[in-house]
Amino acid sequence: VARLRLHELCGFRSGDKGDIANVALFADDAEIYATIVREVTAARVQEHFAAMVTGSVDRYEAPNVLALNFVMRGALGGGGPRSLRSDTLGKTLGGALVRLEIEVPAELAARRAPRPDVTWAVEMLERLPRVAPTSRLGRSSGRQGSA
Amino acid sequence: MPDAVRVAGGQGFYGDTPDAVAGLLEEGTDYLCLEALAELTIAILQKDRQKDETRGFTRDLPAYLSAALPAVAAGRTRVITNAGGINPTAAARAAAATARDLGISGIRIATVLGDDLTARLDDLAATSALAHLETGAPFDALPAPPLLASAYLGARPIVEALARGADVVITGRCADAALFLAPLVHEHGWAWHDFDRLAAGVLVGHLLECSGQTAGGNLSRDWWTVPRPWDLPYPMADVGPDGAAVITKPRASGGRVSFDTVRHQLLYEVHDPARYLAPDVVADFTSARFDDLGDDRVRVTGVRGAPATDTYKLLLCHHAGWAGEARVAFSWPDAAEKATATAAIFSERVARAGLEVDEWCIELWGVDALGGPTVPDTGTEPPEVVARVAWRCHDQLTAGLVGREMVPLTLSAPPAGMTGMGRGAGRPTELLGIWPTLVEKSLVDPHVTVHVEEV
């Protein structure tokens, strides 16, 4: 048994309906799906988001696409056009969910999310007429992502 | 696929780009569907119409039609859109003007009316509960008078328009997926009780309605591998008479359609995927089988459906105060502490000025603004932090005066802060509350009308 962040195992997409956000988790394969079905309960997700979500969290299963869908009420500060938050539409809540650490069987312990390679983007930007650059462009390549 | 009908999603929101339309039409699209109304786009349109009676529709419609009408006139495609917003009649006039500008005549433009229940709301409230769909709060608990009420209509009036020969169908509010379901019902002759096929059409519509999101946009896992993301295509589907579909994209552009891009969209803004409530059917998205055929093609089969409910979703919105926002950036050392102190100093200046704030939102960009309690404290000091402070006030004037209390902090706060304005560039913005509810179909349907005019 090992502990891993969901980020190493799952993709995600989140969105809004009124003051309700939903976050879908997409397992990379059937073994991971079985693990998240066991580990990522609605209660765990509610606890993970703590005060950010004021209402209930419900979980739905979509085994045909190896996905779990979490519906979080009171998640958007009153809903898109009413909310004072930066992320009024809950677009970033998927990324927030995959910070959650879960227990995984030993055979999954070595799984890692693919790491971004944006060499193509760095090369494109280097061709632009720019002021003296201040950013270390592309430094995320191969880096172990920080939380 | 023999006898397949090709539907394509050419727009995902008001303000999306018409760039993808040409690619979809070049590959042969039977029906180009343009989804222009997010949840409260209608509220933006209502403000437009208050200023000018000829507005109230999404004003990028002519740009989309300029790209599509030549193919429409040539009989190669038809256009279905909810760009009518709260004024489909004005949108139809704009469509006719676009046709004239292009030298196109002899096409039929249809409008669907009857979704806007604002004027009937008092009558409806007398016989319907109109309770808040999520909280159950009764209609008389609405915090402010409703500014608008629009019902999510289904595919039937669009099918009627197509049956009457419409080349361009313009609706107001309708369920997004209905724009795509309607041409499939029309072409394949699906019965309104053939729930499995209706569900298949709704699922296809759901997969196509958010434009680039099915073709590699907003993809979580390996987003940097999507080919040529600056030339992202919008998706299309070949749908057979039995409801089996292949989701794909124009070959010439970049992007990707795969099992993964399709499943990302499958659950986007969905609650119970086994009971996706559409006006014409309750679709079970968990019953669908997805086969990645390679080459940017994903086959969808086996979708099951059940009878629709007796109600339409009805969305009310109401005024909810005024908001302002300011941002101040700080660099190392002590960036987070300086940002925190500045927010406190600002709030105290506001209080001392006698300005009443009903709600504050204090975020530290660079620390945990987006992730909140999910962000672990790693103990490392961020190299820079932006304090973003937003506030809600009862009235516009107060919200504006609050923002002015930030200005002197440029020279009178913790060191080296760089002030900048956020939302509304320093001008207060109006907030709107949403009140989702249900209304009996039998109270709405008799008022739904379809007008077809040749221009």
Coordinates of C-alpha atoms in Angstrom, one line a residue:
Chain A
V1 CA 0.0 0.0 0.0
A2 CA 1.3 3.4 -1.0
R3 CA -0.1 7.0 -1.0
L4 CA -0.4 9.0 -4.2
R5 CA -2.0 12.2 -5.2
L6 CA -5.0 11.7 -7.6
H7 CA -3.1 13.8 -10.1
E8 CA -0.8 10.8 -10.8
L9 CA -3.7 8.6 -11.7
C10 CA -6.6 10.7 -13.1
G11 CA -7.6 13.4 -15.5
F12 CA -10.3 15.9 -14.7
R13 CA -12.7 18.5 -15.9
S14 CA -15.0 20.8 -13.9
G15 CA -17.8 23.3 -14.6
D16 CA -20.8 25.1 -13.2
K17 CA -24.5 25.2 -13.1
G18 CA -25.7 28.0 -10.9
D19 CA -24.0 27.7 -7.5
I20 CA -23.3 24.0 -8.1
A21 CA -19.9 22.8 -9.5
N22 CA -19.3 19.3 -10.8
V23 CA -15.8 17.8 -11.0
A24 CA -15.3 14.6 -13.1
L25 CA -12.3 12.4 -12.5
F26 CA -11.1 10.2 -15.4
A27 CA -9.1 7.1 -14.4
D28 CA -6.3 6.1 -16.7
D29 CA -7.3 2.4 -16.6
A30 CA -9.7 -0.1 -15.0
E31 CA -7.4 -0.8 -12.1
I32 CA -7.2 2.9 -11.2
Y33 CA -10.9 3.2 -11.6
A34 CA -11.5 0.4 -9.1
T35 CA -9.1 2.2 -6.7
I36 CA -10.8 5.6 -6.9
V37 CA -14.3 4.0 -6.6
R38 CA -13.0 2.6 -3.3
E39 CA -11.0 5.5 -2.1
V40 CA -12.6 8.8 -3.4
T41 CA -15.9 8.9 -1.5
A42 CA -18.2 11.9 -1.5
A43 CA -17.3 12.4 2.2
R44 CA -13.5 12.5 1.4
V45 CA -14.1 15.1 -1.3
Q46 CA -16.3 17.2 1.0
E47 CA -13.6 17.1 3.6
H48 CA -10.9 18.0 1.0
F49 CA -12.7 21.1 -0.1
A50 CA -13.7 22.1 3.5
A51 CA -15.1 25.6 3.7
M52 CA -14.8 26.2 0.0
V53 CA -18.0 24.1 -0.5
T54 CA -20.8 25.1 1.8
G55 CA -23.4 22.4 0.7
S56 CA -23.5 18.7 0.1
V57 CA -21.3 16.6 -2.2
D58 CA -22.8 13.7 -4.2
R59 CA -20.9 11.1 -6.2
Y60 CA -22.0 9.5 -9.4
E61 CA -20.3 6.6 -11.2
A62 CA -19.8 6.3 -15.0
P63 CA -18.0 3.0 -15.4
N64 CA -18.4 3.1 -19.2
V65 CA -15.8 5.9 -19.3
L66 CA -13.9 4.9 -16.1
A67 CA -15.1 8.2 -14.4
L68 CA -16.5 9.5 -11.2
N69 CA -18.5 12.7 -11.1
F70 CA -18.7 14.8 -8.0
V71 CA -21.6 17.3 -7.7
M72 CA -20.8 20.0 -5.1
R73 CA -23.5 22.3 -3.9
G74 CA -22.7 25.8 -2.7
A75 CA -19.4 25.6 -4.4
L76 CA -19.1 28.8 -6.3
G77 CA -19.7 31.7 -3.9
G78 CA -23.3 32.1 -5.0
G79 CA -23.0 31.1 -8.7
G80 CA -21.2 32.6 -11.7
P81 CA -22.8 36.0 -12.1
R82 CA -23.1 36.5 -8.4
S83 CA -19.8 35.3 -7.1
L84 CA -16.9 37.5 -6.0
R85 CA -14.3 34.8 -6.5
S86 CA -11.6 34.8 -9.3
D87 CA -12.9 31.4 -10.5
T88 CA -16.6 32.2 -10.7
L89 CA -17.3 29.1 -12.9
G90 CA -15.4 26.4 -11.0
K91 CA -13.0 25.7 -13.9
T92 CA -10.1 25.2 -11.5
L93 CA -11.8 22.9 -9.0
G94 CA -10.8 19.8 -11.0
G95 CA -7.1 20.6 -10.4
A96 CA -7.9 21.3 -6.7
L97 CA -9.5 17.8 -6.4
V98 CA -6.5 15.9 -7.8
R99 CA -4.4 17.2 -5.0
L100 CA -6.2 14.7 -2.8
E101 CA -3.9 11.9 -1.6
I102 CA -5.3 8.4 -1.5
E103 CA -4.0 4.9 -0.6
V104 CA -3.3 2.8 -3.7
P105 CA -2.3 -0.9 -4.0
A106 CA 1.5 -1.5 -4.3
E107 CA 1.2 -2.2 -8.0
L108 CA 0.0 1.3 -8.7
A109 CA 2.6 3.0 -6.5
A110 CA 5.0 3.8 -9.4
R111 CA 2.3 5.4 -11.5
R112 CA 3.0 9.1 -12.4
A113 CA 1.1 11.7 -14.4
P114 CA 2.7 12.5 -17.7
R115 CA 4.9 15.6 -17.3
P116 CA 4.4 18.5 -19.7
D117 CA 6.9 19.2 -22.4
V118 CA 6.3 22.6 -23.9
T119 CA 9.5 22.9 -25.9
W120 CA 7.4 23.7 -29.0
A121 CA 6.0 26.7 -27.1
V122 CA 9.3 27.9 -25.9
E123 CA 10.7 27.8 -29.4
M124 CA 7.7 29.8 -30.7
L125 CA 8.1 32.4 -28.0
E126 CA 11.9 32.7 -28.7
R127 CA 11.1 33.8 -32.2
L128 CA 9.1 36.8 -31.1
P129 CA 10.5 40.3 -30.8
R130 CA 10.5 40.7 -27.0
V131 CA 11.8 43.0 -24.3
A132 CA 14.6 41.4 -22.3
P133 CA 13.0 38.2 -21.0
T134 CA 12.2 37.8 -17.3
S135 CA 10.7 34.3 -17.3
R136 CA 12.6 31.1 -17.3
L137 CA 10.5 29.8 -20.1
G138 CA 9.7 26.1 -20.2
R139 CA 11.2 25.4 -16.8
S140 CA 8.2 23.1 -16.0
S141 CA 9.6 20.5 -18.5
G142 CA 10.5 17.4 -16.6
R143 CA 10.0 19.0 -13.3
Q144 CA 8.3 17.2 -10.5
G145 CA 5.2 19.3 -10.2
S146 CA 4.8 21.1 -6.9
A147 CA 1.4 21.3 -5.2
Chain B
M1 CA -21.7 5.5 -42.7
P2 CA -24.7 5.1 -45.1
D3 CA -27.7 7.3 -44.4
A4 CA -25.7 9.2 -41.7
V5 CA -26.5 12.8 -41.1
R6 CA -23.6 15.1 -40.2
V7 CA -24.2 17.7 -37.5
A8 CA -21.5 20.0 -36.4
G9 CA -20.9 22.4 -33.5
G10 CA -19.7 25.7 -34.9
Q11 CA -20.0 27.8 -31.7
G12 CA -19.7 27.1 -28.0
F13 CA -20.6 30.5 -26.5
Y14 CA -21.3 34.1 -27.2
G15 CA -18.0 35.6 -28.2
D16 CA -16.5 32.3 -29.6
T17 CA -14.7 32.5 -32.9
P18 CA -16.3 31.8 -36.3
D19 CA -12.9 30.6 -37.6
A20 CA -13.8 26.9 -37.3
V21 CA -17.0 27.2 -39.5
A22 CA -15.2 27.1 -42.8
G23 CA -13.4 23.9 -42.0
L24 CA -16.6 22.2 -40.9
L25 CA -18.4 23.3 -44.1
E26 CA -15.6 22.2 -46.4
E27 CA -15.8 18.6 -45.1
G28 CA -19.6 18.6 -45.8
T29 CA -21.8 19.5 -42.8
D30 CA -25.5 18.9 -43.2
Y31 CA -26.5 20.9 -40.1
L32 CA -24.3 23.6 -38.6
C33 CA -25.4 24.2 -35.0
L34 CA -24.4 27.3 -33.2
E35 CA -24.8 27.3 -29.4
A36 CA -24.6 30.9 -28.1
L37 CA -26.3 31.0 -24.7
A38 CA -24.5 30.2 -21.5
E39 CA -26.6 30.2 -18.3
L40 CA -26.8 33.9 -18.0
T41 CA -25.9 35.2 -21.4
I42 CA -29.6 36.0 -21.5
A43 CA -29.0 38.5 -18.7
I44 CA -26.3 40.3 -20.7
L45 CA -28.7 40.4 -23.7
Q46 CA -31.4 41.9 -21.5
K47 CA -29.1 44.8 -20.6
D48 CA -28.4 45.2 -24.3
R49 CA -32.1 45.4 -25.1
Q50 CA -32.8 47.9 -22.4
K51 CA -30.5 50.3 -24.2
D52 CA -31.8 49.4 -27.7
E53 CA -35.0 47.6 -28.5
T54 CA -33.5 46.2 -31.7
R55 CA -30.9 44.2 -29.7
G56 CA -31.2 41.3 -27.3
F57 CA -29.6 38.6 -29.5
T58 CA -26.0 37.6 -29.7
R59 CA -24.4 40.1 -31.9
D60 CA -21.8 37.8 -33.4
L61 CA -24.6 36.0 -35.3
P62 CA -23.9 38.0 -38.5
A63 CA -20.2 37.0 -38.4
Y64 CA -21.2 33.3 -38.2
L65 CA -23.8 33.6 -40.9
S66 CA -21.4 35.4 -43.2
A67 CA -19.3 32.3 -43.1
A68 CA -22.2 29.9 -43.5
L69 CA -24.8 31.5 -45.7
P70 CA -23.1 30.9 -49.0
A71 CA -23.2 27.1 -48.3
V72 CA -26.8 27.5 -47.1
A73 CA -27.8 29.3 -50.3
A74 CA -26.1 26.5 -52.3
G75 CA -28.3 23.9 -50.5
R76 CA -25.3 22.3 -48.9
T77 CA -26.1 23.0 -45.2
R78 CA -28.7 24.4 -42.8
V79 CA -28.0 26.5 -39.7
I80 CA -29.7 26.0 -36.3
T81 CA -28.9 28.5 -33.5
N82 CA -30.1 29.8 -30.2
A83 CA -28.5 33.2 -31.0
G84 CA -32.0 34.7 -30.8
G85 CA -31.5 35.2 -27.1
I86 CA -34.4 37.2 -25.9
N87 CA -35.2 38.7 -29.3
P88 CA -35.2 36.0 -32.0
T89 CA -37.2 38.3 -34.2
A90 CA -34.5 41.0 -34.2
A91 CA -31.9 38.2 -34.8
A92 CA -33.9 37.1 -37.9
R93 CA -33.9 40.6 -39.2
A94 CA -30.1 40.7 -38.7
A95 CA -29.8 37.4 -40.5
A96 CA -31.9 38.7 -43.4
A97 CA -29.6 41.8 -43.6
T98 CA -26.5 39.6 -43.6
A99 CA -28.0 37.6 -46.5
R100 CA -28.8 40.8 -48.4
D101 CA -25.2 42.0 -47.8
L102 CA -23.9 38.8 -49.3
G103 CA -26.3 39.1 -52.3
I104 CA -28.2 35.9 -51.2
S105 CA -31.9 35.5 -51.6
G106 CA -34.4 32.7 -51.6
I107 CA -33.6 31.3 -48.2
R108 CA -36.1 30.6 -45.4
I109 CA -35.4 31.9 -41.9
A110 CA -37.4 30.6 -39.0
T111 CA -37.8 31.9 -35.5
V112 CA -39.0 30.1 -32.5
L113 CA -40.8 32.1 -29.8
G114 CA -42.3 31.3 -26.5
D115 CA -39.3 30.5 -24.2
D116 CA -39.3 34.0 -22.6
L117 CA -41.8 33.8 -19.8
T118 CA -40.9 37.1 -18.1
A119 CA -44.1 38.9 -18.9
R120 CA -46.2 35.8 -17.8
L121 CA -44.4 35.2 -14.6
D122 CA -47.0 36.7 -12.3
D123 CA -49.7 34.5 -13.9
L124 CA -47.5 31.4 -13.7
A125 CA -46.7 32.1 -10.0
A126 CA -50.4 32.0 -9.3
T127 CA -50.6 28.4 -10.3
S128 CA -47.0 27.1 -10.1
A129 CA -44.7 26.8 -7.1
L130 CA -41.6 28.1 -8.9
A131 CA -39.6 27.0 -5.9
H132 CA -35.8 27.1 -6.1
L133 CA -34.7 23.8 -7.7
E134 CA -31.8 23.3 -5.3
T135 CA -32.7 24.9 -2.0
G136 CA -36.5 24.4 -2.2
A137 CA -37.0 28.0 -1.2
P138 CA -40.5 29.3 -2.2
F139 CA -40.9 31.8 -5.0
D140 CA -41.8 34.6 -2.6
A141 CA -38.4 34.2 -1.0
L142 CA -36.8 35.5 -4.3
P143 CA -34.3 38.2 -3.0
A144 CA -35.2 40.8 -5.6
P145 CA -37.7 41.1 -8.4
P146 CA -37.0 38.8 -11.3
L147 CA -35.3 40.5 -14.3
L148 CA -36.1 37.6 -16.6
A149 CA -37.5 34.1 -16.8
S150 CA -36.6 31.9 -19.7
A151 CA -37.6 28.2 -20.2
Y152 CA -35.3 25.7 -21.8
L153 CA -37.4 24.5 -24.7
G154 CA -36.8 21.2 -26.5
A155 CA -36.3 20.1 -30.1
R156 CA -39.9 20.0 -31.2
P157 CA -40.3 23.6 -32.4
I158 CA -37.0 23.4 -34.3
V159 CA -38.2 20.2 -36.0
E160 CA -41.4 22.0 -37.0
A161 CA -39.3 24.8 -38.5
L162 CA -37.2 22.3 -40.5
A163 CA -40.3 20.5 -41.7
R164 CA -41.6 23.8 -43.0
G165 CA -38.5 24.2 -45.1
A166 CA -36.4 26.5 -42.9
D167 CA -32.8 26.9 -44.0
V168 CA -31.9 28.9 -40.9
V169 CA -33.6 28.3 -37.5
I170 CA -33.2 30.9 -34.8
T171 CA -34.4 30.2 -31.3
G172 CA -34.2 31.9 -27.9
R173 CA -33.5 29.8 -24.9
C174 CA -33.6 26.1 -25.6
A175 CA -31.7 23.2 -24.2
D176 CA -28.3 23.3 -25.9
A177 CA -28.4 19.7 -27.1
A178 CA -31.8 20.2 -28.6
L179 CA -30.2 22.3 -31.4
F180 CA -28.5 19.0 -32.5
L181 CA -31.2 16.6 -31.7
A182 CA -33.7 18.4 -33.8
P183 CA -32.1 17.8 -37.2
L184 CA -31.6 14.1 -36.4
V185 CA -35.3 13.8 -35.5
H186 CA -36.2 15.6 -38.7
E187 CA -33.9 13.6 -41.0
H188 CA -34.3 10.2 -39.5
G189 CA -37.9 10.5 -38.7
W190 CA -37.4 9.5 -35.1
A191 CA -40.6 9.2 -33.1
W192 CA -41.0 11.3 -29.9
H193 CA -41.5 8.1 -27.9
D194 CA -38.3 6.4 -29.4
F195 CA -36.4 7.4 -26.3
D196 CA -33.2 5.5 -27.0
R197 CA -32.7 7.4 -30.3
L198 CA -33.7 10.7 -28.7
A199 CA -31.1 10.0 -26.0
A200 CA -28.5 9.2 -28.6
G201 CA -29.3 12.6 -30.3
V202 CA -29.0 14.4 -26.9
L203 CA -25.7 12.8 -26.1
V204 CA -24.3 13.7 -29.5
G205 CA -25.6 17.3 -29.0
H206 CA -24.0 17.4 -25.5
L207 CA -20.7 16.3 -27.0
L208 CA -20.8 18.9 -29.8
E209 CA -22.2 22.0 -28.0
C210 CA -19.0 23.2 -26.3
S211 CA -17.0 23.6 -29.6
G212 CA -13.3 23.0 -29.0
Q213 CA -13.8 21.2 -25.7
T214 CA -14.3 17.9 -27.6
A215 CA -11.5 18.4 -30.0
G216 CA -8.6 18.9 -27.6
G217 CA -9.5 22.1 -25.8
N218 CA -9.4 22.2 -22.0
L219 CA -8.0 18.7 -21.9
S220 CA -6.5 17.7 -18.6
R221 CA -4.1 14.8 -19.0
D222 CA -1.7 15.5 -21.8
W223 CA -2.9 18.9 -23.1
W224 CA 0.6 19.8 -24.5
T225 CA 0.4 17.0 -27.0
V226 CA -2.7 18.3 -28.9
P227 CA -1.6 19.0 -32.5
R228 CA -1.6 22.6 -33.6
P229 CA -3.8 24.0 -30.8
W230 CA -3.9 27.4 -32.4
D231 CA -5.9 25.8 -35.2
L232 CA -8.2 23.8 -33.0
P233 CA -11.2 22.5 -35.0
Y234 CA -14.7 22.2 -33.7
P235 CA -16.3 18.8 -33.6
M236 CA -18.8 17.1 -35.8
A237 CA -20.7 13.8 -35.7
D238 CA -22.0 11.4 -38.3
V239 CA -25.2 10.0 -36.9
G240 CA -27.0 7.0 -38.4
P241 CA -30.8 6.3 -38.4
D242 CA -30.3 3.9 -35.4
G243 CA -28.6 6.6 -33.3
A244 CA -25.1 5.2 -33.6
A245 CA -22.7 8.1 -34.2
V246 CA -19.1 8.8 -35.0
I247 CA -17.6 11.9 -33.3
T248 CA -14.9 13.4 -35.4
K249 CA -13.3 16.6 -36.7
P250 CA -12.2 18.2 -39.9
R251 CA -9.0 16.5 -41.1
A252 CA -7.1 19.6 -42.3
S253 CA -7.0 21.3 -38.9
G254 CA -5.1 20.5 -35.7
G255 CA -6.7 19.2 -32.5
R256 CA -7.7 15.7 -31.5
V257 CA -10.8 13.6 -31.1
S258 CA -10.2 10.5 -28.9
F259 CA -11.8 8.4 -26.2
D260 CA -10.2 10.8 -23.7
T261 CA -11.3 14.1 -25.3
V262 CA -14.8 12.7 -25.7
R263 CA -15.2 11.4 -22.1
H264 CA -13.9 14.8 -20.8
Q265 CA -16.8 16.5 -22.5
L266 CA -19.3 13.7 -21.6
L267 CA -19.5 14.7 -18.0
Y268 CA -18.9 18.5 -18.4
E269 CA -21.5 20.4 -16.5
V270 CA -23.5 17.1 -15.9
H271 CA -24.9 16.0 -12.6
D272 CA -26.3 12.5 -12.5
P273 CA -24.9 11.0 -15.8
A274 CA -27.5 8.1 -15.7
R275 CA -30.3 10.7 -15.7
Y276 CA -29.4 13.6 -17.9
L277 CA -32.6 15.6 -18.0
A278 CA -33.3 17.0 -21.4
P279 CA -36.7 18.5 -22.4
D280 CA -37.5 15.6 -24.8
V281 CA -35.9 12.6 -23.0
V282 CA -34.0 11.5 -19.9
A283 CA -30.7 10.2 -21.3
D284 CA -28.5 7.6 -19.6
F285 CA -25.0 8.6 -20.5
T286 CA -23.6 5.7 -18.5
S287 CA -25.2 3.3 -21.0
A288 CA -23.2 4.5 -24.0
R289 CA -20.3 2.6 -25.4
F290 CA -17.4 4.5 -26.8
D291 CA -14.9 2.9 -29.2
D292 CA -11.9 4.9 -30.3
L293 CA -11.5 4.0 -33.9
G294 CA -8.3 5.9 -34.3
D295 CA -7.7 8.7 -36.8
D296 CA -9.7 11.2 -34.7
R297 CA -12.9 9.1 -34.8
V298 CA -14.8 7.8 -31.8
R299 CA -17.9 5.7 -32.2
V300 CA -20.8 6.1 -29.8
T301 CA -23.4 3.3 -29.5
G302 CA -26.0 1.8 -27.2
V303 CA -27.3 5.0 -25.6
R304 CA -30.5 4.4 -23.6
G305 CA -33.3 6.9 -22.9
A306 CA -36.4 7.2 -20.7
P307 CA -39.5 9.4 -21.0
A308 CA -38.9 13.1 -20.3
T309 CA -40.4 14.8 -17.3
D310 CA -43.6 17.0 -17.4
T311 CA -41.6 20.1 -16.7
Y312 CA -39.1 22.5 -18.4
K313 CA -36.2 24.0 -16.5
L314 CA -36.9 27.7 -16.0
L315 CA -34.2 30.1 -15.2
L316 CA -35.0 33.3 -13.3
C317 CA -32.4 35.9 -12.5
H318 CA -32.5 38.9 -10.2
H319 CA -30.3 41.8 -9.2
A320 CA -27.8 40.9 -6.5
G321 CA -25.9 44.1 -5.7
W322 CA -22.7 45.7 -7.1
A323 CA -19.2 44.4 -7.1
G324 CA -15.8 46.0 -7.3
E325 CA -12.3 44.5 -7.4
A326 CA -8.7 45.7 -6.9
R327 CA -5.3 43.9 -7.2
V328 CA -2.0 44.7 -5.7
A329 CA 1.2 42.8 -6.5
F330 CA 4.0 42.3 -4.0
S331 CA 7.5 40.7 -4.5
W332 CA 9.8 38.8 -2.2
P333 CA 10.6 39.3 0.7
D334 CA 7.4 38.7 2.7
A335 CA 5.1 39.0 -0.3
A336 CA 2.2 37.0 1.2
E337 CA 2.4 38.9 4.5
K338 CA 2.5 42.3 2.7
A339 CA -0.5 41.3 0.7
T340 CA -2.4 40.2 3.8
A341 CA -1.6 43.4 5.6
T342 CA -2.6 45.5 2.6
A343 CA -6.0 43.8 2.4
A344 CA -6.6 44.5 6.1
I345 CA -5.5 48.1 5.8
F346 CA -7.7 48.6 2.8
S347 CA -10.8 47.1 4.6
E348 CA -10.2 49.4 7.6
R349 CA -9.9 52.5 5.4
V350 CA -13.2 51.5 3.8
A351 CA -14.9 51.1 7.2
R352 CA -13.5 54.5 8.4
A353 CA -14.9 56.1 5.3
G354 CA -18.3 54.9 6.3
L355 CA -18.7 52.7 3.3
E356 CA -20.9 49.6 3.8
V357 CA -19.6 46.4 2.3
D358 CA -22.0 43.4 2.4
E359 CA -19.4 40.8 1.5
W360 CA -15.7 40.6 0.9
C361 CA -13.6 38.1 -1.0
I362 CA -9.8 38.2 -0.2
E363 CA -7.6 36.0 -2.3
L364 CA -3.8 35.7 -2.5
W365 CA -2.8 34.8 -6.0
G366 CA 0.4 32.8 -5.8
V367 CA -0.5 31.3 -2.5
D368 CA -3.9 29.6 -2.6
A369 CA -6.4 31.9 -4.4
L370 CA -7.8 29.2 -6.6
G371 CA -7.2 26.0 -4.5
G372 CA -8.2 27.3 -1.1
P373 CA -8.0 24.7 1.6
T374 CA -6.9 22.0 -0.9
V375 CA -3.5 23.7 -1.2
P376 CA -0.9 22.2 1.2
D377 CA 1.4 24.5 3.1
T378 CA 4.8 23.6 1.8
G379 CA 6.6 26.2 3.9
T380 CA 8.3 27.7 0.9
E381 CA 8.0 31.5 0.4
P382 CA 6.4 32.5 -2.9
P383 CA 8.5 34.8 -5.0
E384 CA 5.5 37.1 -5.7
V385 CA 1.9 37.4 -4.5
V386 CA -1.0 39.3 -5.8
A387 CA -3.6 40.4 -3.2
R388 CA -7.0 40.3 -5.0
V389 CA -9.8 41.9 -3.1
A390 CA -13.3 42.0 -4.3
W391 CA -16.4 43.4 -2.5
R392 CA -20.1 43.5 -2.9
C393 CA -22.2 46.6 -2.0
H394 CA -25.8 47.5 -2.1
D395 CA -25.4 50.2 -4.7
Q396 CA -23.2 51.1 -7.6
L397 CA -22.0 54.4 -6.0
T398 CA -20.7 52.8 -2.8
A399 CA -19.0 50.0 -4.7
G400 CA -17.1 52.6 -6.7
L401 CA -16.1 54.6 -3.7
V402 CA -14.7 51.5 -2.0
G403 CA -12.3 51.0 -4.8
R404 CA -11.0 54.5 -4.4
E405 CA -9.8 53.7 -0.9
M406 CA -7.1 51.4 -2.5
V407 CA -5.5 54.2 -4.5
P408 CA -3.6 56.0 -1.7
L409 CA -2.1 52.7 -0.6
T410 CA 0.3 53.0 -3.6
L411 CA 2.5 55.2 -1.3
S412 CA 1.0 54.4 2.1
A413 CA 1.1 50.7 2.5
P414 CA 3.7 47.9 3.0
P415 CA 6.6 48.4 0.6
A416 CA 6.7 48.0 -3.1
G417 CA 3.1 47.2 -3.9
M418 CA 2.0 47.6 -7.4
T419 CA -1.7 48.5 -7.6
G420 CA -3.8 47.5 -10.5
M421 CA -7.5 47.3 -11.2
G422 CA -9.4 44.0 -11.6
R423 CA -12.8 43.2 -12.9
G424 CA -14.5 46.2 -14.6
A425 CA -11.2 48.1 -14.8
G426 CA -12.2 49.9 -11.5
R427 CA -15.8 50.4 -12.5
P428 CA -18.3 48.5 -10.4
T429 CA -20.1 45.6 -12.1
E430 CA -23.7 44.5 -11.5
L431 CA -24.1 41.1 -9.9
L432 CA -27.0 38.8 -10.8
G433 CA -28.5 36.0 -8.8
I434 CA -29.8 32.8 -10.4
W435 CA -33.0 31.2 -9.4
P436 CA -33.4 27.8 -11.2
T437 CA -36.9 26.3 -11.1
L438 CA -39.4 24.2 -13.0
V439 CA -42.5 25.0 -14.9
E440 CA -45.2 22.7 -16.3
K441 CA -44.7 22.1 -20.0
S442 CA -48.5 22.4 -20.5
L443 CA -48.3 26.0 -19.4
V444 CA -45.5 26.8 -21.9
D445 CA -46.2 24.8 -25.0
P446 CA -49.4 26.5 -26.1
H447 CA -47.4 29.7 -26.3
V448 CA -44.5 28.4 -28.4
T449 CA -44.8 29.6 -32.0
V450 CA -42.7 29.0 -35.1
H451 CA -42.5 31.7 -37.9
V452 CA -40.9 31.0 -41.2
E453 CA -40.1 33.8 -43.7
E454 CA -38.4 33.7 -47.1
V455 CA -35.8 36.4 -47.7

